[in-house]
CSV table of C-alpha atoms in Angstrom, one decimal:
chain,number,residue,atom,x,y,z
D,9,UNK,CA,-78.9,-20.9,-55.6
D,10,UNK,CA,-79.6,-22.7,-52.7
D,11,UNK,CA,-81.5,-25.7,-50.8
D,12,UNK,CA,-83.6,-26.5,-53.7
D,13,UNK,CA,-87.4,-27.2,-52.1
D,14,UNK,CA,-87.2,-30.8,-49.8
D,15,UNK,CA,-85.2,-33.0,-52.4
D,16,UNK,CA,-82.2,-31.9,-51.4
D,17,UNK,CA,-81.0,-30.4,-54.6
D,18,UNK,CA,-82.1,-33.3,-57.0
D,19,UNK,CA,-84.6,-31.4,-59.0
D,20,UNK,CA,-83.0,-28.6,-59.4
D,21,UNK,CA,-79.7,-30.4,-60.3
D,22,UNK,CA,-81.4,-33.2,-62.8
D,23,UNK,CA,-82.6,-29.0,-64.2
D,24,UNK,CA,-79.3,-28.1,-64.9
D,25,UNK,CA,-78.5,-31.5,-66.3
D,26,UNK,CA,-81.1,-31.2,-69.0
D,27,UNK,CA,-80.4,-27.2,-69.8
D,28,UNK,CA,-76.6,-27.0,-69.7
D,29,UNK,CA,-75.8,-30.8,-69.9
D,30,UNK,CA,-72.8,-30.4,-72.1
D,31,UNK,CA,-71.5,-27.4,-70.5
D,32,UNK,CA,-71.3,-28.9,-66.2
D,33,UNK,CA,-69.9,-31.5,-68.1
D,34,UNK,CA,-66.6,-29.8,-70.1
D,35,UNK,CA,-67.1,-27.2,-66.9
D,36,UNK,CA,-65.8,-30.3,-63.9
D,37,UNK,CA,-63.4,-31.4,-66.1
D,38,UNK,CA,-62.0,-28.2,-66.6
D,39,UNK,CA,-62.1,-27.1,-63.1
D,40,UNK,CA,-62.7,-29.8,-60.6
D,41,UNK,CA,-61.1,-32.7,-62.3
D,42,UNK,CA,-63.8,-34.8,-61.5
D,43,UNK,CA,-66.5,-36.2,-64.3
D,44,UNK,CA,-69.9,-35.3,-63.8
D,45,UNK,CA,-71.7,-39.0,-64.6
D,46,UNK,CA,-68.6,-40.4,-61.4
D,47,UNK,CA,-69.8,-37.9,-59.8
D,48,UNK,CA,-73.6,-38.7,-60.7
D,49,UNK,CA,-73.5,-42.4,-60.2
D,50,UNK,CA,-70.2,-43.3,-59.6
D,51,UNK,CA,-68.5,-46.4,-57.0
D,52,UNK,CA,-69.1,-43.5,-54.2
D,53,UNK,CA,-72.0,-40.6,-56.2
D,54,UNK,CA,-71.2,-37.1,-54.6
D,55,UNK,CA,-74.6,-35.8,-52.5
D,56,UNK,CA,-76.7,-33.0,-55.2
D,57,UNK,CA,-76.4,-29.5,-52.7
D,58,UNK,CA,-72.2,-30.4,-53.2
D,59,UNK,CA,-72.5,-30.5,-56.7
D,60,UNK,CA,-74.5,-27.9,-56.8
D,61,UNK,CA,-71.9,-26.5,-54.8
D,62,UNK,CA,-69.4,-26.7,-56.9
D,63,UNK,CA,-71.8,-25.5,-59.2
D,64,UNK,CA,-72.0,-22.4,-57.7
D,65,UNK,CA,-67.9,-21.5,-57.6
D,66,UNK,CA,-68.0,-22.5,-61.0
D,67,UNK,CA,-65.9,-18.6,-62.6
D,68,UNK,CA,-67.3,-16.4,-64.9
D,69,UNK,CA,-65.3,-17.6,-67.6
D,70,UNK,CA,-67.2,-22.0,-66.9
D,71,UNK,CA,-68.9,-23.2,-70.2
D,72,UNK,CA,-71.4,-22.5,-68.0
D,73,UNK,CA,-71.5,-18.8,-67.7
D,74,UNK,CA,-71.3,-19.0,-71.0
D,75,UNK,CA,-74.0,-21.2,-72.0
D,76,UNK,CA,-77.0,-19.6,-69.4
D,77,UNK,CA,-75.6,-15.4,-71.3
D,78,UNK,CA,-76.9,-17.4,-74.7
D,79,UNK,CA,-74.5,-19.9,-75.9
D,80,UNK,CA,-70.7,-19.8,-77.6
D,81,UNK,CA,-70.2,-16.2,-79.0
D,82,UNK,CA,-70.6,-15.0,-75.4
D,83,UNK,CA,-67.0,-17.3,-75.7
D,84,UNK,CA,-64.3,-15.0,-74.2
D,85,UNK,CA,-67.1,-12.3,-72.3
D,86,UNK,CA,-66.5,-11.9,-68.6
D,87,UNK,CA,-66.4,-8.8,-66.7
D,88,UNK,CA,-63.1,-7.7,-68.1
D,89,UNK,CA,-63.8,-7.6,-71.3
D,90,UNK,CA,-67.3,-5.7,-71.3
D,91,UNK,CA,-65.0,-3.0,-69.8
D,92,UNK,CA,-62.9,-3.0,-71.9
D,93,UNK,CA,-64.7,-2.8,-75.2
D,94,UNK,CA,-67.2,0.0,-73.1
D,95,UNK,CA,-63.4,1.9,-72.7
D,96,UNK,CA,-62.6,1.4,-76.6
D,97,UNK,CA,-66.5,3.0,-77.1
D,98,UNK,CA,-65.9,5.9,-74.9
D,99,UNK,CA,-62.0,6.9,-76.4
D,100,UNK,CA,-63.6,6.4,-80.1
D,101,UNK,CA,-66.9,8.7,-79.0
D,102,UNK,CA,-64.1,11.1,-76.9
D,103,UNK,CA,-62.4,11.3,-79.6
D,104,UNK,CA,-65.5,11.7,-82.3
D,105,UNK,CA,-66.7,15.2,-79.6
D,106,UNK,CA,-63.1,16.6,-79.6
D,107,UNK,CA,-63.2,16.5,-83.7
D,108,UNK,CA,-67.2,17.4,-84.3
D,109,UNK,CA,-66.1,20.5,-82.2
D,110,UNK,CA,-63.0,21.6,-84.4
D,111,UNK,CA,-64.6,21.0,-87.7
D,112,UNK,CA,-67.0,23.1,-89.9
D,113,UNK,CA,-68.4,20.4,-91.1
D,114,UNK,CA,-70.3,16.7,-89.6
D,115,UNK,CA,-68.2,13.3,-89.1
D,116,UNK,CA,-69.7,10.3,-89.2
D,117,UNK,CA,-69.7,9.2,-85.0
D,118,UNK,CA,-68.1,6.4,-84.2
D,119,UNK,CA,-69.9,2.5,-84.1
D,120,UNK,CA,-69.5,1.0,-81.3
D,121,UNK,CA,-67.2,-2.0,-80.2
D,122,UNK,CA,-68.9,-5.1,-81.7
D,123,UNK,CA,-70.1,-7.5,-78.6
D,124,UNK,CA,-72.8,-10.2,-77.3
D,125,UNK,CA,-76.0,-10.0,-78.0
D,126,UNK,CA,-77.1,-10.3,-74.2
D,127,UNK,CA,-80.5,-11.6,-73.3
D,128,UNK,CA,-83.6,-9.5,-71.9
D,129,UNK,CA,-82.3,-10.2,-68.1
D,130,UNK,CA,-79.2,-10.7,-66.9
D,131,UNK,CA,-78.4,-14.6,-65.6
D,132,UNK,CA,-77.5,-14.0,-61.9
D,133,UNK,CA,-77.1,-16.4,-59.0
D,134,UNK,CA,-80.1,-15.1,-57.7
D,135,UNK,CA,-82.0,-15.8,-60.8
D,136,UNK,CA,-81.5,-19.3,-60.7
D,137,UNK,CA,-82.3,-19.5,-57.4
D,138,UNK,CA,-85.5,-18.4,-57.9
D,139,UNK,CA,-86.2,-20.6,-60.7
D,140,UNK,CA,-85.5,-23.7,-58.8
D,141,UNK,CA,-87.5,-22.5,-56.0
D,142,UNK,CA,-84.7,-21.9,-52.9
D,143,UNK,CA,-85.9,-20.4,-50.3
D,144,UNK,CA,-84.6,-17.3,-49.7
D,145,UNK,CA,-81.4,-17.6,-47.3
D,146,UNK,CA,-81.0,-20.8,-47.0
D,147,UNK,CA,-76.9,-21.7,-48.8
D,148,UNK,CA,-76.0,-25.4,-50.5
D,149,UNK,CA,-73.2,-25.6,-47.7
D,150,UNK,CA,-74.9,-24.2,-44.3
D,151,UNK,CA,-71.4,-22.2,-42.6
């Protein structure tokens, strides 16, 4: 989600705050112990590229990730939860196939484990970088 054009990340940060401000406020307090308003407008403001770097490093369980995926119904649905749901579905299918093969009458196929509705396109960091006009190959923090 790097470079973000000539403004040094200010525009991208403003767009993220406009779209997901409450989630960012919660995440900055939870994961970094920072008040986002103080980081932006306090006595010692943090540069937008640094704030964007912190946003990039938020985990999949963050409020921002939940917001990007579609809202509260996605809370708790990280990669591991989806994998567990897939295992539950696979075990159910295997049991159904075995039961169906051993039975003379038709057995109802098991329903898939309920999951939150998915977005049309998965949200990725690269997709966010494109959305906020990042130049390819540029990082927020150069190493």
